[in-house]
Structures are given as structure tokens and as C-alpha cells.
């Protein structure tokens, strides 16, 4: 286990993926926490936020299945980066104009498709990088980064709103960080050139005769 953790700490694709996962949590939990308040400030019916979150949950099922299917056919790190970039684009399109019930539900459907779509791709990347023997531990470490980002997204969004009286800077920062995470994931999150054995795999050593 110590060897595997050391390898993960020095593995560039794993570190990039975990850092992007941090940004993933930051953006998603900012949205889940503050969307109801944002819609209330914009004068929308309180029921709209519940409907939006329900739509996110429903379309999330489709998005996760689709991402898993695509991950079996195309490079997972590129798909993962594209998901982060698409989220940034969807965020920009929605928050750049006053919300309406129709635009909010379309936004929720798009975000739902991109919501937990990262999970099958991250799981597949960890398996490709390290094999499956320590997959649960390494996924747990990556998910800790996601949860740290989630905490910052919920807390930081409120902090920005209290300081500035608006969510504008919060979603703008989320877009910039999300777009940057997507680019870095595509450029630096792919497999390395060296083909050394993955941690946890056995090496057969010929016995002396």
C-alpha cells in the first residue's frame, strides 16, 4: 500500500485528474447550494429550484451511462476535459442572462447530463493507471479532493455573495477555473510514455537453478 501511495503521489496524470476533480466538486456544489437562492433573488417561483434539481437528478442518470459508454471507446482523459469545458460553457450561457423557467430547466437538463458523468471516467482512468488491486483506495483519495472542492464551492459562494451582494464573481470564477481544469486535463492528464509496471502488479522473477 505504501508503494502504491508513493507512486500515486508522483504520477502526473493522477495528480492532474485529482486536481480537476477538486474543481468539479467546487462547481457542482456551488450550484446545488446556491441555485435556489439565486433564483429567489431573481424573482422566480421557489418551486422552480426544486424542479431544476429534480431535472438534474433525472438527466444525470443518462449522462453517467453515456459517459461510461463513451469512455470505453475514446480516451478517457480527453472526454473528462471536455466535460469540464462544456460545464463552463453551460454556466456562462445560463448566468450571463436573467433566468426564466424555460432557460433554468434547459440549463438543469444540460448540467444533469454533465453532472456525475465524470465518475465512470475517473474510475476508468484510475484502473488504467494503477490496475484494480488498490482502485478503491486511490478513488477514495481522488474523491477527497472532490469533497474539499465541494466544501469550498458551498462556502466560497456564500462568502462572495456576502461580500459583494451578487453571485456574479462566484460563477465567473467557477467558469474560469472549470475551463482551465478542462484544458489541463486534456493536455497533461493523458498516459505517460513510460510503460513501467503498475503498482500492485506482480513481477515474475525466474528462480535460480
PDB file of C-alpha atoms in Angstrom:
ATOM      1  CA  UNK A   1       0.000   0.000   0.000  1.00  0.00           C
ATOM      2  CA  UNK A   2       2.817   2.423   0.857  1.00  0.00           C
ATOM      3  CA  UNK A   3       4.396   1.780  -2.538  1.00  0.00           C
ATOM      4  CA  UNK A   4       1.117   2.458  -4.333  1.00  0.00           C
ATOM      5  CA  UNK A   5       0.527   5.708  -2.469  1.00  0.00           C
ATOM      6  CA  UNK A   6       4.060   6.834  -3.276  1.00  0.00           C
ATOM      7  CA  UNK A   7       3.552   6.039  -6.943  1.00  0.00           C
ATOM      8  CA  UNK A   8       0.248   7.937  -6.987  1.00  0.00           C
ATOM      9  CA  UNK A   9       1.877  10.974  -5.369  1.00  0.00           C
ATOM     10  CA  UNK A  10       4.444  11.054  -8.203  1.00  0.00           C
ATOM     11  CA  UNK A  11       2.062  10.169 -11.038  1.00  0.00           C
ATOM     12  CA  UNK A  12       1.350  13.289 -13.096  1.00  0.00           C
ATOM     13  CA  UNK A  13      -1.898  12.073 -14.725  1.00  0.00           C
ATOM     14  CA  UNK A  14      -3.294  11.056 -11.328  1.00  0.00           C
ATOM     15  CA  UNK A  15      -2.404  14.416  -9.776  1.00  0.00           C
ATOM     16  CA  UNK A  16      -3.913  16.302 -12.722  1.00  0.00           C
ATOM     17  CA  UNK A  17      -7.070  14.198 -12.577  1.00  0.00           C
ATOM     18  CA  UNK A  18      -7.395  14.745  -8.809  1.00  0.00           C
ATOM     19  CA  UNK A  19      -6.894  18.493  -9.191  1.00  0.00           C
ATOM     20  CA  UNK A  20      -9.553  18.665 -11.892  1.00  0.00           C
ATOM     21  CA  UNK A  21     -11.826  16.572  -9.642  1.00  0.00           C
ATOM     22  CA  UNK A  22     -11.379  19.279  -6.986  1.00  0.00           C
ATOM     23  CA  UNK A  23     -12.680  21.851  -9.467  1.00  0.00           C
ATOM     24  CA  UNK A  24     -15.542  19.513 -10.353  1.00  0.00           C
ATOM     25  CA  UNK A  25     -16.728  19.431  -6.751  1.00  0.00           C
ATOM     26  CA  UNK A  26     -16.313  23.182  -6.397  1.00  0.00           C
ATOM     27  CA  UNK A  27     -18.565  23.974  -9.367  1.00  0.00           C
ATOM     28  CA  UNK A  28     -21.232  21.347  -8.748  1.00  0.00           C
ATOM     29  CA  UNK A  29     -21.800  22.003  -5.065  1.00  0.00           C
ATOM     30  CA  UNK A  30     -21.724  25.761  -5.592  1.00  0.00           C
ATOM     31  CA  UNK A  31     -24.620  25.228  -7.983  1.00  0.00           C
ATOM     32  CA  UNK A  32     -26.546  22.781  -5.810  1.00  0.00           C
ATOM     33  CA  UNK A  33     -26.174  25.018  -2.739  1.00  0.00           C
ATOM     34  CA  UNK A  34     -26.780  28.447  -4.212  1.00  0.00           C
ATOM     35  CA  UNK A  35     -29.116  27.932  -7.184  1.00  0.00           C
ATOM     36  CA  UNK A  36     -32.272  28.182  -5.006  1.00  0.00           C
ATOM     37  CA  UNK A  37     -31.106  31.478  -3.502  1.00  0.00           C
ATOM     38  CA  UNK A  38     -30.055  32.812  -6.903  1.00  0.00           C
ATOM     39  CA  UNK A  39     -33.474  32.047  -8.390  1.00  0.00           C
ATOM     40  CA  UNK A  40     -35.234  33.619  -5.403  1.00  0.00           C
ATOM     41  CA  UNK A  41     -33.169  36.815  -5.816  1.00  0.00           C
ATOM     42  CA  UNK A  42     -34.148  36.878  -9.491  1.00  0.00           C
ATOM     43  CA  UNK A  43     -37.815  36.722  -8.540  1.00  0.00           C
ATOM     44  CA  UNK A  44     -38.524  33.178  -9.668  1.00  0.00           C
ATOM     45  CA  UNK A  45     -41.019  30.821  -8.070  1.00  0.00           C
ATOM     46  CA  UNK A  46     -39.331  28.839  -5.241  1.00  0.00           C
ATOM     47  CA  UNK A  47     -40.715  25.658  -6.812  1.00  0.00           C
ATOM     48  CA  UNK A  48     -38.530  26.261  -9.861  1.00  0.00           C
ATOM     49  CA  UNK A  49     -35.336  25.464  -7.954  1.00  0.00           C
ATOM     50  CA  UNK A  50     -36.827  22.153  -6.789  1.00  0.00           C
ATOM     51  CA  UNK A  51     -37.840  21.340 -10.359  1.00  0.00           C
ATOM     52  CA  UNK A  52     -34.363  22.229 -11.613  1.00  0.00           C
ATOM     53  CA  UNK A  53     -32.647  19.972  -9.072  1.00  0.00           C
ATOM     54  CA  UNK A  54     -35.068  17.158  -9.962  1.00  0.00           C
ATOM     55  CA  UNK A  55     -34.230  17.554 -13.657  1.00  0.00           C
ATOM     56  CA  UNK A  56     -30.520  17.467 -12.824  1.00  0.00           C
ATOM     57  CA  UNK A  57     -31.030  14.201 -10.952  1.00  0.00           C
ATOM     58  CA  UNK A  58     -33.019  12.638 -13.780  1.00  0.00           C
ATOM     59  CA  UNK A  59     -30.740  13.561 -16.664  1.00  0.00           C
ATOM     60  CA  UNK A  60     -27.710  12.683 -14.546  1.00  0.00           C
ATOM     61  CA  UNK A  61     -28.640   9.001 -14.963  1.00  0.00           C
ATOM     62  CA  UNK A  62     -28.483   9.330 -18.753  1.00  0.00           C
ATOM     63  CA  UNK A  63     -25.271  11.338 -18.696  1.00  0.00           C
ATOM     64  CA  UNK A  64     -23.451   8.871 -16.458  1.00  0.00           C
ATOM     65  CA  UNK A  65     -24.403   5.905 -18.651  1.00  0.00           C
ATOM     66  CA  UNK A  66     -23.418   7.794 -21.803  1.00  0.00           C
ATOM     67  CA  UNK A  67     -20.049   8.810 -20.329  1.00  0.00           C
ATOM     68  CA  UNK A  68     -19.286   5.221 -19.360  1.00  0.00           C
ATOM     69  CA  UNK A  69     -20.146   4.030 -22.875  1.00  0.00           C
ATOM     70  CA  UNK A  70     -18.007   6.731 -24.495  1.00  0.00           C
ATOM     71  CA  UNK A  71     -15.151   6.048 -22.072  1.00  0.00           C
ATOM     72  CA  UNK A  72     -14.909   2.513 -23.406  1.00  0.00           C
ATOM     73  CA  UNK A  73     -14.357   3.834 -26.928  1.00  0.00           C
ATOM     74  CA  UNK A  74     -12.422   7.093 -26.656  1.00  0.00           C
ATOM     75  CA  UNK A  75      -9.555   8.406 -24.470  1.00  0.00           C
ATOM     76  CA  UNK A  76     -10.989   8.995 -21.023  1.00  0.00           C
ATOM     77  CA  UNK A  77      -8.782  11.951 -20.129  1.00  0.00           C
ATOM     78  CA  UNK A  78      -9.947  13.845 -23.221  1.00  0.00           C
ATOM     79  CA  UNK A  79     -13.601  13.111 -22.500  1.00  0.00           C
ATOM     80  CA  UNK A  80     -13.094  14.234 -18.916  1.00  0.00           C
ATOM     81  CA  UNK A  81     -11.512  17.506 -20.005  1.00  0.00           C
ATOM     82  CA  UNK A  82     -14.310  18.122 -22.495  1.00  0.00           C
ATOM     83  CA  UNK A  83     -16.894  17.614 -19.745  1.00  0.00           C
ATOM     84  CA  UNK A  84     -15.286  20.345 -17.638  1.00  0.00           C
ATOM     85  CA  UNK A  85     -15.127  22.694 -20.620  1.00  0.00           C
ATOM     86  CA  UNK A  86     -18.762  22.013 -21.543  1.00  0.00           C
ATOM     87  CA  UNK A  87     -19.795  22.755 -17.961  1.00  0.00           C
ATOM     88  CA  UNK A  88     -18.017  26.117 -18.161  1.00  0.00           C
ATOM     89  CA  UNK A  89     -19.825  26.918 -21.415  1.00  0.00           C
ATOM     90  CA  UNK A  90     -23.228  25.931 -19.981  1.00  0.00           C
ATOM     91  CA  UNK A  91     -22.566  28.004 -16.831  1.00  0.00           C
ATOM     92  CA  UNK A  92     -21.701  31.028 -18.954  1.00  0.00           C
ATOM     93  CA  UNK A  93     -24.750  30.680 -21.201  1.00  0.00           C
ATOM     94  CA  UNK A  94     -27.100  30.483 -18.220  1.00  0.00           C
ATOM     95  CA  UNK A  95     -25.712  33.039 -15.784  1.00  0.00           C
ATOM     96  CA  UNK A  96     -24.940  35.667 -18.439  1.00  0.00           C
ATOM     97  CA  UNK A  97     -28.657  36.454 -18.832  1.00  0.00           C
ATOM     98  CA  UNK A  98     -31.619  36.771 -16.448  1.00  0.00           C
ATOM     99  CA  UNK A  99     -33.093  33.336 -15.692  1.00  0.00           C
ATOM    100  CA  UNK A 100     -36.527  32.234 -16.865  1.00  0.00           C
ATOM    101  CA  UNK A 101     -38.351  28.999 -16.050  1.00  0.00           C
ATOM    102  CA  UNK A 102     -37.586  27.635 -19.510  1.00  0.00           C
ATOM    103  CA  UNK A 103     -33.891  28.604 -19.509  1.00  0.00           C
ATOM    104  CA  UNK A 104     -33.485  27.232 -15.975  1.00  0.00           C
ATOM    105  CA  UNK A 105     -34.906  23.828 -16.859  1.00  0.00           C
ATOM    106  CA  UNK A 106     -32.836  23.622 -20.059  1.00  0.00           C
ATOM    107  CA  UNK A 107     -29.761  24.561 -18.019  1.00  0.00           C
ATOM    108  CA  UNK A 108     -30.636  21.915 -15.426  1.00  0.00           C
ATOM    109  CA  UNK A 109     -31.014  19.252 -18.116  1.00  0.00           C
ATOM    110  CA  UNK A 110     -27.641  20.154 -19.637  1.00  0.00           C
ATOM    111  CA  UNK A 111     -25.909  20.207 -16.254  1.00  0.00           C
ATOM    112  CA  UNK A 112     -27.512  16.909 -15.314  1.00  0.00           C
ATOM    113  CA  UNK A 113     -26.013  15.291 -18.406  1.00  0.00           C
ATOM    114  CA  UNK A 114     -22.598  16.580 -17.274  1.00  0.00           C
ATOM    115  CA  UNK A 115     -23.067  16.112 -13.522  1.00  0.00           C
ATOM    116  CA  UNK A 116     -21.757  12.687 -12.447  1.00  0.00           C
ATOM    117  CA  UNK A 117     -20.566  11.807 -15.925  1.00  0.00           C
ATOM    118  CA  UNK A 118     -17.089  12.303 -14.527  1.00  0.00           C
ATOM    119  CA  UNK A 119     -17.427   9.322 -12.153  1.00  0.00           C
ATOM    120  CA  UNK A 120     -17.130   6.459 -14.693  1.00  0.00           C
ATOM    121  CA  UNK A 121     -14.311   8.282 -16.474  1.00  0.00           C
ATOM    122  CA  UNK A 122     -12.340   8.890 -13.274  1.00  0.00           C
ATOM    123  CA  UNK A 123     -12.849   5.263 -12.218  1.00  0.00           C
ATOM    124  CA  UNK A 124     -11.674   4.041 -15.608  1.00  0.00           C
ATOM    125  CA  UNK A 125      -8.617   6.293 -15.548  1.00  0.00           C
ATOM    126  CA  UNK A 126      -7.570   5.027 -12.117  1.00  0.00           C
ATOM    127  CA  UNK A 127      -7.922   1.426 -13.316  1.00  0.00           C
ATOM    128  CA  UNK A 128      -5.840   2.183 -16.411  1.00  0.00           C
ATOM    129  CA  UNK A 129      -3.127   3.916 -14.413  1.00  0.00           C
ATOM    130  CA  UNK A 130      -2.791   1.541 -11.470  1.00  0.00           C
ATOM    131  CA  UNK A 131      -4.854  -1.556 -12.105  1.00  0.00           C
ATOM    132  CA  UNK A 132      -7.743  -2.650  -9.904  1.00  0.00           C
ATOM    133  CA  UNK A 133      -5.987  -4.021  -6.820  1.00  0.00           C
ATOM    134  CA  UNK A 134      -5.841  -0.661  -4.996  1.00  0.00           C
ATOM    135  CA  UNK A 135      -8.554   1.030  -7.031  1.00  0.00           C
ATOM    136  CA  UNK A 136     -10.870   1.675  -4.065  1.00  0.00           C
ATOM    137  CA  UNK A 137      -8.142   3.414  -2.071  1.00  0.00           C
ATOM    138  CA  UNK A 138      -6.963   5.574  -4.950  1.00  0.00           C
ATOM    139  CA  UNK A 139     -10.501   6.505  -5.941  1.00  0.00           C
ATOM    140  CA  UNK A 140     -11.087   7.461  -2.317  1.00  0.00           C
ATOM    141  CA  UNK A 141      -8.068   9.751  -2.365  1.00  0.00           C
ATOM    142  CA  UNK A 142      -9.245  11.418  -5.566  1.00  0.00           C
ATOM    143  CA  UNK A 143     -12.737  11.789  -4.111  1.00  0.00           C
ATOM    144  CA  UNK A 144     -11.335  13.509  -1.026  1.00  0.00           C
ATOM    145  CA  UNK A 145     -10.092  16.212  -3.398  1.00  0.00           C
ATOM    146  CA  UNK A 146     -13.589  16.408  -4.904  1.00  0.00           C
ATOM    147  CA  UNK A 147     -15.102  16.864  -1.449  1.00  0.00           C
ATOM    148  CA  UNK A 148     -12.610  19.552  -0.482  1.00  0.00           C
ATOM    149  CA  UNK A 149     -13.618  21.402  -3.645  1.00  0.00           C
ATOM    150  CA  UNK A 150     -17.270  20.853  -2.765  1.00  0.00           C
ATOM    151  CA  UNK A 151     -16.770  22.463   0.646  1.00  0.00           C
ATOM    152  CA  UNK A 152     -15.024  25.430  -0.909  1.00  0.00           C
ATOM    153  CA  UNK A 153     -17.732  25.829  -3.550  1.00  0.00           C
ATOM    154  CA  UNK A 154     -20.539  25.941  -0.991  1.00  0.00           C
ATOM    155  CA  UNK A 155     -18.684  28.160   1.486  1.00  0.00           C
ATOM    156  CA  UNK A 156     -16.906  30.353  -1.042  1.00  0.00           C
ATOM    157  CA  UNK A 157     -20.075  31.109  -2.980  1.00  0.00           C
ATOM    158  CA  UNK A 158     -21.723  32.381   0.179  1.00  0.00           C
ATOM    159  CA  UNK A 159     -18.636  34.354   1.151  1.00  0.00           C
ATOM    160  CA  UNK A 160     -18.536  36.110  -2.226  1.00  0.00           C
ATOM    161  CA  UNK A 161     -22.250  36.861  -2.082  1.00  0.00           C
ATOM    162  CA  UNK A 162     -21.966  38.316   1.425  1.00  0.00           C
ATOM    163  CA  UNK A 163     -19.022  40.472   0.381  1.00  0.00           C
ATOM    164  CA  UNK A 164     -20.343  41.716  -2.976  1.00  0.00           C
ATOM    165  CA  UNK A 165     -24.098  41.236  -2.777  1.00  0.00           C
ATOM    166  CA  UNK A 166     -24.105  39.247  -6.015  1.00  0.00           C
ATOM    167  CA  UNK A 167     -23.200  35.808  -7.345  1.00  0.00           C
ATOM    168  CA  UNK A 168     -21.596  37.275 -10.484  1.00  0.00           C
ATOM    169  CA  UNK A 169     -17.988  36.930  -9.320  1.00  0.00           C
ATOM    170  CA  UNK A 170     -18.651  33.444  -7.962  1.00  0.00           C
ATOM    171  CA  UNK A 171     -19.914  31.960 -11.210  1.00  0.00           C
ATOM    172  CA  UNK A 172     -17.332  33.863 -13.245  1.00  0.00           C
ATOM    173  CA  UNK A 173     -14.528  32.383 -11.143  1.00  0.00           C
ATOM    174  CA  UNK A 174     -16.152  28.958 -11.451  1.00  0.00           C
ATOM    175  CA  UNK A 175     -16.210  29.267 -15.236  1.00  0.00           C
ATOM    176  CA  UNK A 176     -12.563  30.336 -15.453  1.00  0.00           C
ATOM    177  CA  UNK A 177     -11.340  27.609 -13.109  1.00  0.00           C
ATOM    178  CA  UNK A 178     -13.503  24.961 -14.771  1.00  0.00           C
ATOM    179  CA  UNK A 179     -12.311  25.870 -18.256  1.00  0.00           C
ATOM    180  CA  UNK A 180      -8.680  25.845 -17.102  1.00  0.00           C
ATOM    181  CA  UNK A 181      -9.171  22.453 -15.426  1.00  0.00           C
ATOM    182  CA  UNK A 182     -10.568  21.045 -18.668  1.00  0.00           C
ATOM    183  CA  UNK A 183      -7.637  22.276 -20.741  1.00  0.00           C
ATOM    184  CA  UNK A 184      -5.066  20.957 -18.255  1.00  0.00           C
ATOM    185  CA  UNK A 185      -6.869  17.603 -18.060  1.00  0.00           C
ATOM    186  CA  UNK A 186      -6.717  17.203 -21.846  1.00  0.00           C
ATOM    187  CA  UNK A 187      -3.129  18.403 -22.243  1.00  0.00           C
ATOM    188  CA  UNK A 188      -1.439  16.888 -19.178  1.00  0.00           C
ATOM    189  CA  UNK A 189      -3.831  14.216 -17.935  1.00  0.00           C
ATOM    190  CA  UNK A 190      -3.092  11.570 -20.556  1.00  0.00           C
ATOM    191  CA  UNK A 191      -0.995   8.434 -20.122  1.00  0.00           C
ATOM    192  CA  UNK A 192       2.732   8.902 -19.691  1.00  0.00           C
ATOM    193  CA  UNK A 193       5.160   7.383 -22.168  1.00  0.00           C
ATOM    194  CA  UNK A 194       6.913   5.055 -19.793  1.00  0.00           C
ATOM    195  CA  UNK A 195       5.391   1.598 -19.679  1.00  0.00           C
ATOM    196  CA  UNK A 196       6.585   0.552 -16.259  1.00  0.00           C
ATOM    197  CA  UNK A 197       4.536  -1.957 -14.323  1.00  0.00           C
ATOM    198  CA  UNK A 198       1.590  -0.577 -12.423  1.00  0.00           C
ATOM    199  CA  UNK A 199       1.713  -0.612  -8.625  1.00  0.00           C
ATOM    200  CA  UNK A 200       0.315  -3.782  -7.157  1.00  0.00           C
ATOM    201  CA  UNK A 201       1.067  -5.938 -10.182  1.00  0.00           C
ATOM    202  CA  UNK A 202       3.220  -8.979  -9.629  1.00  0.00           C
ATOM    203  CA  UNK A 203       6.542  -9.413 -11.359  1.00  0.00           C
ATOM    204  CA  UNK A 204       7.600 -12.931 -12.155  1.00  0.00           C
ATOM    205  CA  UNK A 205      11.256 -13.499 -11.280  1.00  0.00           C
ATOM    206  CA  UNK A 206      12.861 -16.645 -12.677  1.00  0.00           C
ATOM    207  CA  UNK A 207      14.096 -18.912  -9.936  1.00  0.00           C
ATOM    208  CA  UNK A 208      17.775 -19.874  -9.734  1.00  0.00           C
ATOM    209  CA  UNK A 209      18.569 -23.459 -10.639  1.00  0.00           C
TER     210      UNK A 209
END
